[in-house]
Tab-separated table of C-alpha atoms and ligand atoms in Angstrom:
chain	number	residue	atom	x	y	z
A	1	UNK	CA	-94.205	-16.250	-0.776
A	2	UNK	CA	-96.730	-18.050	1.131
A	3	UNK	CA	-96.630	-21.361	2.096
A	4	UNK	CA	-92.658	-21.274	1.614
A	5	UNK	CA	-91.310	-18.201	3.028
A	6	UNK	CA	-92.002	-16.930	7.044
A	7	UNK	CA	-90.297	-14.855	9.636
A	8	UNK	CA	-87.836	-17.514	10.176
A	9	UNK	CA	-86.674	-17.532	6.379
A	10	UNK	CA	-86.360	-14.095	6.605
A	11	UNK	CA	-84.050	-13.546	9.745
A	12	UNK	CA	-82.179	-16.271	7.798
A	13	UNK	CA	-82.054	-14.312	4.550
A	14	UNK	CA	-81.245	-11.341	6.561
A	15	UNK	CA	-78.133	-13.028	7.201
A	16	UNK	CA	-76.829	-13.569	3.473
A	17	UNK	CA	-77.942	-9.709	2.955
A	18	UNK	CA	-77.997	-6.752	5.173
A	19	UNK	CA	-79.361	-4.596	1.650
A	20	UNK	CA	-82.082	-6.255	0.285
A	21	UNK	CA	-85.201	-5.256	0.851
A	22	UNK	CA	-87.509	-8.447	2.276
A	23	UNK	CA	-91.105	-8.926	1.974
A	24	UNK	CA	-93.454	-10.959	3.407
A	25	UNK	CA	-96.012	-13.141	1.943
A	26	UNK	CA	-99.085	-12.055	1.363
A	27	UNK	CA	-101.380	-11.346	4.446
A	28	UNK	CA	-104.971	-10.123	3.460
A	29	UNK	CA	-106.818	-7.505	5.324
A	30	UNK	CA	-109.625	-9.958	6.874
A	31	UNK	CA	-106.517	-11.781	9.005
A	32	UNK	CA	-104.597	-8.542	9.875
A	33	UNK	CA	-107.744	-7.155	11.321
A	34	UNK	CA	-109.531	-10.116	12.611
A	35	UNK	CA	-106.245	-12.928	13.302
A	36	UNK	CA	-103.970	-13.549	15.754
A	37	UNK	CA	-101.810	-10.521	14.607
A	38	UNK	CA	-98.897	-11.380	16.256
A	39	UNK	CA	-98.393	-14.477	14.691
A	40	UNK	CA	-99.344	-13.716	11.539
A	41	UNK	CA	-97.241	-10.153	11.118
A	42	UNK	CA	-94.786	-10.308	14.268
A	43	UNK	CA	-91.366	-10.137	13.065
A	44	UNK	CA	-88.217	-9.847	14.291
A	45	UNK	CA	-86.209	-6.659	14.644
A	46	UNK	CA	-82.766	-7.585	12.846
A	47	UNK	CA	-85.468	-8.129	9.878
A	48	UNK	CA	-84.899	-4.669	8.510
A	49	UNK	CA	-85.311	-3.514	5.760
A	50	UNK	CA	-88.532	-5.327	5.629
A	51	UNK	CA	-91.828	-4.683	3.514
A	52	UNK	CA	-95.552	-6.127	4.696
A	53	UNK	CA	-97.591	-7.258	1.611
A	54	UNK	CA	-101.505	-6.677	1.878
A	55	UNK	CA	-104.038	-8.659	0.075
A	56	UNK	CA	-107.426	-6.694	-0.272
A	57	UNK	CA	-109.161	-4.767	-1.964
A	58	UNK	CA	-111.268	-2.181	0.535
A	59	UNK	CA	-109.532	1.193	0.772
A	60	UNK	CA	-110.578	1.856	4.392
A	61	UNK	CA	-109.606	-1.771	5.656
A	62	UNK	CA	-106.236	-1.235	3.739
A	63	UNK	CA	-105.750	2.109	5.468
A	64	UNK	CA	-105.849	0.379	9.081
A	65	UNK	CA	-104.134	-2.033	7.904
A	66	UNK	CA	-101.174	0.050	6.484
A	67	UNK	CA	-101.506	1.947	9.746
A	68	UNK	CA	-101.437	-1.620	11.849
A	69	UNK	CA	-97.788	-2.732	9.414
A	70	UNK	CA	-96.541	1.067	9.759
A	71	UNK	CA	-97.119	0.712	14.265
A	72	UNK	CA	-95.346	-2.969	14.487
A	73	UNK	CA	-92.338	-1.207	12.795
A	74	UNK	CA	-92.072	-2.448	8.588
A	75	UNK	CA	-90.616	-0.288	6.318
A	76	UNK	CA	-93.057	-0.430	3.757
A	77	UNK	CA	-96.557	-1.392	2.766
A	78	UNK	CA	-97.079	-3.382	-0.606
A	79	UNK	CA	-100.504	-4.386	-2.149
A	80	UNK	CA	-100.916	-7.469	-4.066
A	81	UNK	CA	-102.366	-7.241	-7.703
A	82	UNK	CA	-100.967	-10.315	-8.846
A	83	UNK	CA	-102.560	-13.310	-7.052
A	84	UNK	CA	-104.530	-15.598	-9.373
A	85	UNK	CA	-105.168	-18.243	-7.015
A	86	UNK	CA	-109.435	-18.797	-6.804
A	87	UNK	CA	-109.486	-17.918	-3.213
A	88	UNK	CA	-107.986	-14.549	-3.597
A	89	UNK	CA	-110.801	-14.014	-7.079
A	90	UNK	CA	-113.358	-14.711	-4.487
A	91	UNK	CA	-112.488	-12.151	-2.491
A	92	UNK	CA	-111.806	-9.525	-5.204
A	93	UNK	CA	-108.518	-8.766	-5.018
A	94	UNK	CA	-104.918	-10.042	-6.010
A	95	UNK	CA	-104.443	-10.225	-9.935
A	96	UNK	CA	-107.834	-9.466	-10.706
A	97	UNK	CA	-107.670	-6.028	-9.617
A	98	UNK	CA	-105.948	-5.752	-12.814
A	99	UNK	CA	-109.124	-4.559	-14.361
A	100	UNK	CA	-110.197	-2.366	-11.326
A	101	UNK	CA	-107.299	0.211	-11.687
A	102	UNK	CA	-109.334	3.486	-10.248
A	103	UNK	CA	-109.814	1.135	-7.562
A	104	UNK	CA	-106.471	-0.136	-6.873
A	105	UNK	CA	-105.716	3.928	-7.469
A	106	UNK	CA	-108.465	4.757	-4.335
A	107	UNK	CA	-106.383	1.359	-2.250
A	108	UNK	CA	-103.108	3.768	-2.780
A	109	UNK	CA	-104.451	6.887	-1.927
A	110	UNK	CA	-106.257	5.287	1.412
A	111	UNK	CA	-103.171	3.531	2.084
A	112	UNK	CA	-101.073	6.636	1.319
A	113	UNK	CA	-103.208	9.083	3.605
A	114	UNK	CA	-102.869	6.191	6.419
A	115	UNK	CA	-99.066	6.131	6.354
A	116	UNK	CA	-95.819	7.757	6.316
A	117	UNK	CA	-93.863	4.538	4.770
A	118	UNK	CA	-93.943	4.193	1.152
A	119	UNK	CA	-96.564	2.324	-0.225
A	120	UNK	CA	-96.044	-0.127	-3.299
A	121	UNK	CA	-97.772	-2.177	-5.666
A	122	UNK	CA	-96.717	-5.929	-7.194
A	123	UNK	CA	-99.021	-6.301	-10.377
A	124	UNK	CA	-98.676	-8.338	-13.313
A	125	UNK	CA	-98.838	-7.003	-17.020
A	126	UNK	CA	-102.308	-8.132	-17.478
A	127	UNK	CA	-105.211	-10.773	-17.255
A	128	UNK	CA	-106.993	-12.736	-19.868
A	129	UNK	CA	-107.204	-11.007	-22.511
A	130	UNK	CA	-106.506	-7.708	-21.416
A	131	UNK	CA	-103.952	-5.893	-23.358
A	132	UNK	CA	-100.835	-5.725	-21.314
A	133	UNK	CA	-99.894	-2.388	-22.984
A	134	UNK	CA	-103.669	-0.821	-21.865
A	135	UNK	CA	-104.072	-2.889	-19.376
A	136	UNK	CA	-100.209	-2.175	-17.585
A	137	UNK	CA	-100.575	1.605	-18.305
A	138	UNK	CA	-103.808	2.181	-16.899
A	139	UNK	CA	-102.863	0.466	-13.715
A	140	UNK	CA	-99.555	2.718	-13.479
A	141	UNK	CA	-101.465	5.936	-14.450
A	142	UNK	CA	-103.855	5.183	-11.607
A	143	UNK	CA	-101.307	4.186	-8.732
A	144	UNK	CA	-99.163	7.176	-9.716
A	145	UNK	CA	-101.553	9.594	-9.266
A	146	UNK	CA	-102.266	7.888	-6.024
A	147	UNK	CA	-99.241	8.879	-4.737
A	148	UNK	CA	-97.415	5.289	-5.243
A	149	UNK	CA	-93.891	5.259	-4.086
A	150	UNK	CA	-92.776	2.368	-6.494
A	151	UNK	CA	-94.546	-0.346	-8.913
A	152	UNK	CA	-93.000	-4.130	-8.744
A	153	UNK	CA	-94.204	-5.743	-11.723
A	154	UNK	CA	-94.076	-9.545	-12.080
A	155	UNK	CA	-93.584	-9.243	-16.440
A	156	UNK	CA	-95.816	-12.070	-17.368
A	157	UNK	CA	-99.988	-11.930	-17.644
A	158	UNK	CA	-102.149	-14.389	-15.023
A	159	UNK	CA	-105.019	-16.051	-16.490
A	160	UNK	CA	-107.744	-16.113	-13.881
A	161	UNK	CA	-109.220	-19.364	-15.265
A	162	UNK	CA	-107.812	-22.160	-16.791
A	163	UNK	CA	-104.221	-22.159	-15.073
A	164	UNK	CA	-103.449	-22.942	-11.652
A	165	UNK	CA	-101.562	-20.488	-9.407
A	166	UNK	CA	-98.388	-22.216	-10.071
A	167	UNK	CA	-98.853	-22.535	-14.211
A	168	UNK	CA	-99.343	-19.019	-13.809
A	169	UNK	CA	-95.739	-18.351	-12.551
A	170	UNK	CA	-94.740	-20.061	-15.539
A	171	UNK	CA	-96.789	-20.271	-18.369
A	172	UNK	CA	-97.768	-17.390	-19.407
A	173	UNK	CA	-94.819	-15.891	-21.049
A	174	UNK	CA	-92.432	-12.924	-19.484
A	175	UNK	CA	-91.945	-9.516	-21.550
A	176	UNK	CA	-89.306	-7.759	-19.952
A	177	UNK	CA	-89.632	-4.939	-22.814
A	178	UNK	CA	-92.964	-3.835	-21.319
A	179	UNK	CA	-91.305	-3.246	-18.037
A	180	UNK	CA	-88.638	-0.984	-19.668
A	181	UNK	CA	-91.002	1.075	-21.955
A	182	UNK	CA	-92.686	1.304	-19.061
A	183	UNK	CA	-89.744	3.119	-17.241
A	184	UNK	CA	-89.102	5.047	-20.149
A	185	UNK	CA	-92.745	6.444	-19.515
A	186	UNK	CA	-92.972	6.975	-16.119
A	187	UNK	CA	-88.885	8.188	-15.418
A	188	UNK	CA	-89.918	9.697	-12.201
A	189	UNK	CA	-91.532	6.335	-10.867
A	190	UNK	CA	-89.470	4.126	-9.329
A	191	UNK	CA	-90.083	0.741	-11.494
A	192	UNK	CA	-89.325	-2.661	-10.450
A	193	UNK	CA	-88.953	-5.765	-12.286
A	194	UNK	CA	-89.973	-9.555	-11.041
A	195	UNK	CA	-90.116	-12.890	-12.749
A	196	UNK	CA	-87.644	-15.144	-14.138
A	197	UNK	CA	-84.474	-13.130	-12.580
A	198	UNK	CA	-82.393	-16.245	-11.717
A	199	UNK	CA	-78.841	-15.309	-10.613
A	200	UNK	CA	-77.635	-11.717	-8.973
A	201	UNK	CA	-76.000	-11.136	-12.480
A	202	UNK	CA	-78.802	-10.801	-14.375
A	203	UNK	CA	-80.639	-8.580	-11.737
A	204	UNK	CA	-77.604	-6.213	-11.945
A	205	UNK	CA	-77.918	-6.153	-15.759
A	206	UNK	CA	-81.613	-5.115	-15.485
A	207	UNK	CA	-80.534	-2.752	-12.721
A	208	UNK	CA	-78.991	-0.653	-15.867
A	209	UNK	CA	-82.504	0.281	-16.729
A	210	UNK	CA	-85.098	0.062	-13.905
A	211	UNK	CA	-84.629	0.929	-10.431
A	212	UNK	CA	-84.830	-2.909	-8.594
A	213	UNK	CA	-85.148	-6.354	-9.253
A	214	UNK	CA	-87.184	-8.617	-7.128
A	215	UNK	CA	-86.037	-12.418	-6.873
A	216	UNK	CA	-88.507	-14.563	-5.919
A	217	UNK	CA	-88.191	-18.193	-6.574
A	218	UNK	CA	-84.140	-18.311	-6.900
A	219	UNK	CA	-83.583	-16.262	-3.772
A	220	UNK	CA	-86.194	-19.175	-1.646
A	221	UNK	CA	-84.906	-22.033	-3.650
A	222	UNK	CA	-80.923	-21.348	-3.544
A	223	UNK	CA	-80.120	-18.951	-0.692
A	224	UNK	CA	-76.460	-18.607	-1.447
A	225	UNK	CA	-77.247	-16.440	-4.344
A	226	UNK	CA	-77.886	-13.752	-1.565
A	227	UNK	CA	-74.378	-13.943	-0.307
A	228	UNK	CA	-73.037	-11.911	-3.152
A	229	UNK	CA	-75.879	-9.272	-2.899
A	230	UNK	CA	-74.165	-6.667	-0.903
A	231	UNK	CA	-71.031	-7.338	-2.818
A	232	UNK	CA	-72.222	-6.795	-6.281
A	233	UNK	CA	-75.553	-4.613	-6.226
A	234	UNK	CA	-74.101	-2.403	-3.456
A	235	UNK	CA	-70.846	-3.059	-3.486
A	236	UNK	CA	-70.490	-3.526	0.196
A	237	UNK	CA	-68.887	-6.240	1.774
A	238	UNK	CA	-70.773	-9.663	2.663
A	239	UNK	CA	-72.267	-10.298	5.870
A	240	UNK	CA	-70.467	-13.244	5.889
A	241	UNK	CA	-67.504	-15.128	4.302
A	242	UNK	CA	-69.326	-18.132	3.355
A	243	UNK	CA	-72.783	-19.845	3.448
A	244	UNK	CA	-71.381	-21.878	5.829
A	245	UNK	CA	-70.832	-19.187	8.485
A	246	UNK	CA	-73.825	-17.771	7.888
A	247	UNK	CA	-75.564	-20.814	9.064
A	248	UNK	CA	-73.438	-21.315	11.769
A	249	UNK	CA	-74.829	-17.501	12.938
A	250	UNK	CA	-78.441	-19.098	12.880
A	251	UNK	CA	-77.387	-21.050	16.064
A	252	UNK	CA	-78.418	-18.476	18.915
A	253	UNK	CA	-81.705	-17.555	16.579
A	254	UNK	CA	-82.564	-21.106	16.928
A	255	UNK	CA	-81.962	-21.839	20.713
A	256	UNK	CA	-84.517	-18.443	20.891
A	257	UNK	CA	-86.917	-19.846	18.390
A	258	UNK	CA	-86.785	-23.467	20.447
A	259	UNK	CA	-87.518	-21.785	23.835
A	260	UNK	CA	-90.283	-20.268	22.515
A	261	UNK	CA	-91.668	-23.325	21.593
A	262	UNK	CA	-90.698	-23.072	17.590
A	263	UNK	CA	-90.228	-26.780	15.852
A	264	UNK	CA	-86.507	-26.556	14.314
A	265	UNK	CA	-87.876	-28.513	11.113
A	266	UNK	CA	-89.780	-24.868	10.632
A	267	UNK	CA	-86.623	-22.971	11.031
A	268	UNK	CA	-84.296	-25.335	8.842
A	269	UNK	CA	-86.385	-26.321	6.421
A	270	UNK	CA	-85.354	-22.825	4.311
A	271	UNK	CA	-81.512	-23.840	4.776
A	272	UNK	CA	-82.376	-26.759	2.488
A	273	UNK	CA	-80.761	-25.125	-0.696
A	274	UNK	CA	-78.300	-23.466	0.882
A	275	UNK	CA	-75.048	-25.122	-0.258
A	276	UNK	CA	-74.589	-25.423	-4.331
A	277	UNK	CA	-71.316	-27.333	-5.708
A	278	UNK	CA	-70.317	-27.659	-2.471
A	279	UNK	CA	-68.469	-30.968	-1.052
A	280	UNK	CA	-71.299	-32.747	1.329
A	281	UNK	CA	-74.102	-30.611	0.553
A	282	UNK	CA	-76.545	-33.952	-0.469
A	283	UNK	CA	-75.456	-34.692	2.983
A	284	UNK	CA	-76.250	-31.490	4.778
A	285	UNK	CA	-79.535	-31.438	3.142
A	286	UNK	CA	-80.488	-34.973	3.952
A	287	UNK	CA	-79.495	-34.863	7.542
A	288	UNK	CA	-81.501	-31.563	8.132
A	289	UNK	CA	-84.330	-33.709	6.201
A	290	UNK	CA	-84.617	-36.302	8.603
A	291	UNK	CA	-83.097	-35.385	12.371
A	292	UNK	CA	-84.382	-31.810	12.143
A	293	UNK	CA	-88.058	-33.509	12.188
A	294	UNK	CA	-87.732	-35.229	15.101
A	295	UNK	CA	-89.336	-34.634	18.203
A	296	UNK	CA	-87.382	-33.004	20.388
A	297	UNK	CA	-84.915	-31.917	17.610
A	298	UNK	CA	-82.504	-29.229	18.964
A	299	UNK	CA	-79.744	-26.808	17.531
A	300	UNK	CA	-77.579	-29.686	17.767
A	301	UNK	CA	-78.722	-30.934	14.388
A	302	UNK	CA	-77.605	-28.355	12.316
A	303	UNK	CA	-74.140	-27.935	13.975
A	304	UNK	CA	-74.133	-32.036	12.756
A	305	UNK	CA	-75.297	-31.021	9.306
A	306	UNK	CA	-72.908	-28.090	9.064
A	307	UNK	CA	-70.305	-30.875	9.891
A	308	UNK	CA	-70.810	-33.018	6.510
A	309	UNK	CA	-70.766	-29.540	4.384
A	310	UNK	CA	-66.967	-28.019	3.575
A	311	UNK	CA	-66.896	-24.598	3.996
A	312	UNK	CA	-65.877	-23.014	0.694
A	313	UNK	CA	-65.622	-19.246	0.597
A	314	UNK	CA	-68.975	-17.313	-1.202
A	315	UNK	CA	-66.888	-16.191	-4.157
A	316	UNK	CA	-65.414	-19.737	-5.203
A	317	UNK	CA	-69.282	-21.158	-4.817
A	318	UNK	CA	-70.534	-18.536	-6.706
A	319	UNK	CA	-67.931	-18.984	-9.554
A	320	UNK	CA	-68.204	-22.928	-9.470
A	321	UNK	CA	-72.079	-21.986	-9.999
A	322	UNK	CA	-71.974	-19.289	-12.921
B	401	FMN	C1	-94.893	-20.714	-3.326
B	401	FMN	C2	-95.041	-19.307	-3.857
B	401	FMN	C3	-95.800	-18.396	-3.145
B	401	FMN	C4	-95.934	-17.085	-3.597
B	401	FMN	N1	-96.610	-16.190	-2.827
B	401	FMN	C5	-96.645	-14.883	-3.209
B	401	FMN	C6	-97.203	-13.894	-2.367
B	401	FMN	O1	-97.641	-14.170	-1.244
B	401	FMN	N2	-97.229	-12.620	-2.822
B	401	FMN	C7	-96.708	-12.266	-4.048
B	401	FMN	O2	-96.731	-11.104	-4.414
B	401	FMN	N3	-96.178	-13.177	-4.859
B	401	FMN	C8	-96.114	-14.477	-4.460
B	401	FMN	N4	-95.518	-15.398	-5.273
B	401	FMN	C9	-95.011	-14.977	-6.591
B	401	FMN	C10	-93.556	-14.508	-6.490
B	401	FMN	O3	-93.435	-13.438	-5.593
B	401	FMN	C11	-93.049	-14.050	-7.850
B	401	FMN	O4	-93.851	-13.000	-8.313
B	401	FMN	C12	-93.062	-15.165	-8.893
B	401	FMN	O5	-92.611	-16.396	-8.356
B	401	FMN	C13	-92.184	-14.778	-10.093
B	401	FMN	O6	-90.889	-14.403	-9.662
B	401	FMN	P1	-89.645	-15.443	-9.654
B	401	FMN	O7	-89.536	-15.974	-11.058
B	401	FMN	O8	-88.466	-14.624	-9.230
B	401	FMN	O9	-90.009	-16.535	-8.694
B	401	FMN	C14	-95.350	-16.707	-4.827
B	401	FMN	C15	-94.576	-17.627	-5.532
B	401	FMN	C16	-94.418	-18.915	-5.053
B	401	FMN	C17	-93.550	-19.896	-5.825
């Protein structure tokens, strides 16, 4: 998610989940090819499973840049077709490709013929005034027949003018029942739903019909939620026994991260939400708000902000939270 989520929120997540799948923000195809790659798609390896999302809209500078994702080592390639903000209109891609499906179709197949990963595809249900029903079965027909290896659909329309970027994540209203009628007519795609998915128990109920759920906003927002991932979607045990450890495993990532010359602010500031009905967690949050800024702020501050925070077992959080 850009702006809020980077390589350091996802080593972190990687640590309340070894099974989800993780994807980046978006990176369009001008800054892969022309940017300081390394910094903008360099991740680290304990990352895995971990899927690069493309913004463009040029099958050939897609295709290098699938090949580029597929060489530094991610699992999977995803295009963006749901991006409303202006910037991403300008440049012809993101939601708007909504009403270009042959050429989001010719994006797959370059992308496809580039790469051995899978490629995906995160699209809404529609634009305007499209109808989502035309407008979110022409776009399937013409990835599937591209080869697509799976469809993430965020199940609410963008309107390109009118609405910010943000109203759009909320205004427009979701419609689950598209994404299942979808499934129904496309069985042998792998369908995933996004939007509004709040808590690990509803993804598992959705899980009865479509083939993944993608958490977006709940999964940045309140991280503990991903403790009970591997438990209850893959019923595995959890990384860790509580949020609290996990932190505490952050520690050597963070001396790393602070040799290299990272800030801690940029590595904490995605613990912020980490503790829910949890003694001192007003506490934890506030200290990592104002120490972890500080010049010179070391690893030290978060062993002092893991201090104020009880450690409560995942399962009693996660009950004190349902
Ligand atoms: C700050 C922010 C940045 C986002 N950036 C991206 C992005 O780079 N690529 C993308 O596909 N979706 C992006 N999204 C949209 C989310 O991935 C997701 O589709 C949307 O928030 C709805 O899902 P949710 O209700 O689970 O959050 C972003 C959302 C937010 C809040």
């Amino acid at each position: 998610m850009m702006e809020w989520t980077d390589r350091h929120c996802r080593f972190f997540h990687r640590l309340l989940t070894r099974r989800a799948l993780i994807y980046t923000e978006m990176v369009t195809t001008g800054a892969v090819l022309h940017g300081d790659r390394s910094r903008l798609i360099g991740f680290d390896p304990a990352e895995h499973p971990v899927a690069l999302q493309l913004g463009g809209s040029d099958p050939a500078a897609l295709a290098r840049c699938a090949r580029i994702g597929a060489d530094f080592g991610y699992d999977e390639i995803n295009l963006n077709v749901g991006c409303p903000s202006d910037r991403v209109q300008e440049g012809r891609f993101g939601a708007c490709l909504m009403t270009e499906p042959g050429l989001v179709g010719d994006c797959v197949a370059a992308m496809k013929a580039a790469v051995a990963i899978p490629i995906t595809v995160k699209c809404r249900i529609g634009v305007d005034d499209q109808d989502p029903e035309v407008a979110l079965g022409t776009l399937t027909e013409a990835v599937e027949g591209a080869g697509v290896d799976a469809l993430i659909v965020h199940a609410r329309k963008a309107w390109l003018s009118g609405l910010s970027p943000r109203e759009n994540r909320d205004i427009p209203p979701l419609d689950y029942d598209i994404v299942f009628r979808l499934k129904a007519a496309h069985p042998a795609l792998p369908i995933v739903l996004n939007g509004g998915v709040t808590t690990v128990e509803g993804a598992r109920n959705h899980l009865q019909k479509l083939d993944g759920v993608m958490m977006g906003r709940a999964a940045y927002q309140e991280p503990w939620r991903l403790l009970a991932v591997d438990a209850e979607l893959f019923g595995e045990v959890p990384p860790f026994a509580s949020a609290k450890a996990a932190a505490a495993a952050l520690m050597p990532y963070i001396e790393r991260e602070l040799a290299r010359g990272s800030r801690l602010h940029s590595i904490t500031r995605h613990l912020h939400g980490l503790f829910h009905a949890v003694p001192g967690a007003r506490a934890f949050r506030r200290h990592l708000a104002t120490a972890a800024v500080k010049p010179g702020a070391c690893s030290d501050v978060l062993a002092e902000a893991l201090a104020l925070v009880v450690d409560r077992p995942a399962e009693l959080a996660h009950t004190a939270a349902a």
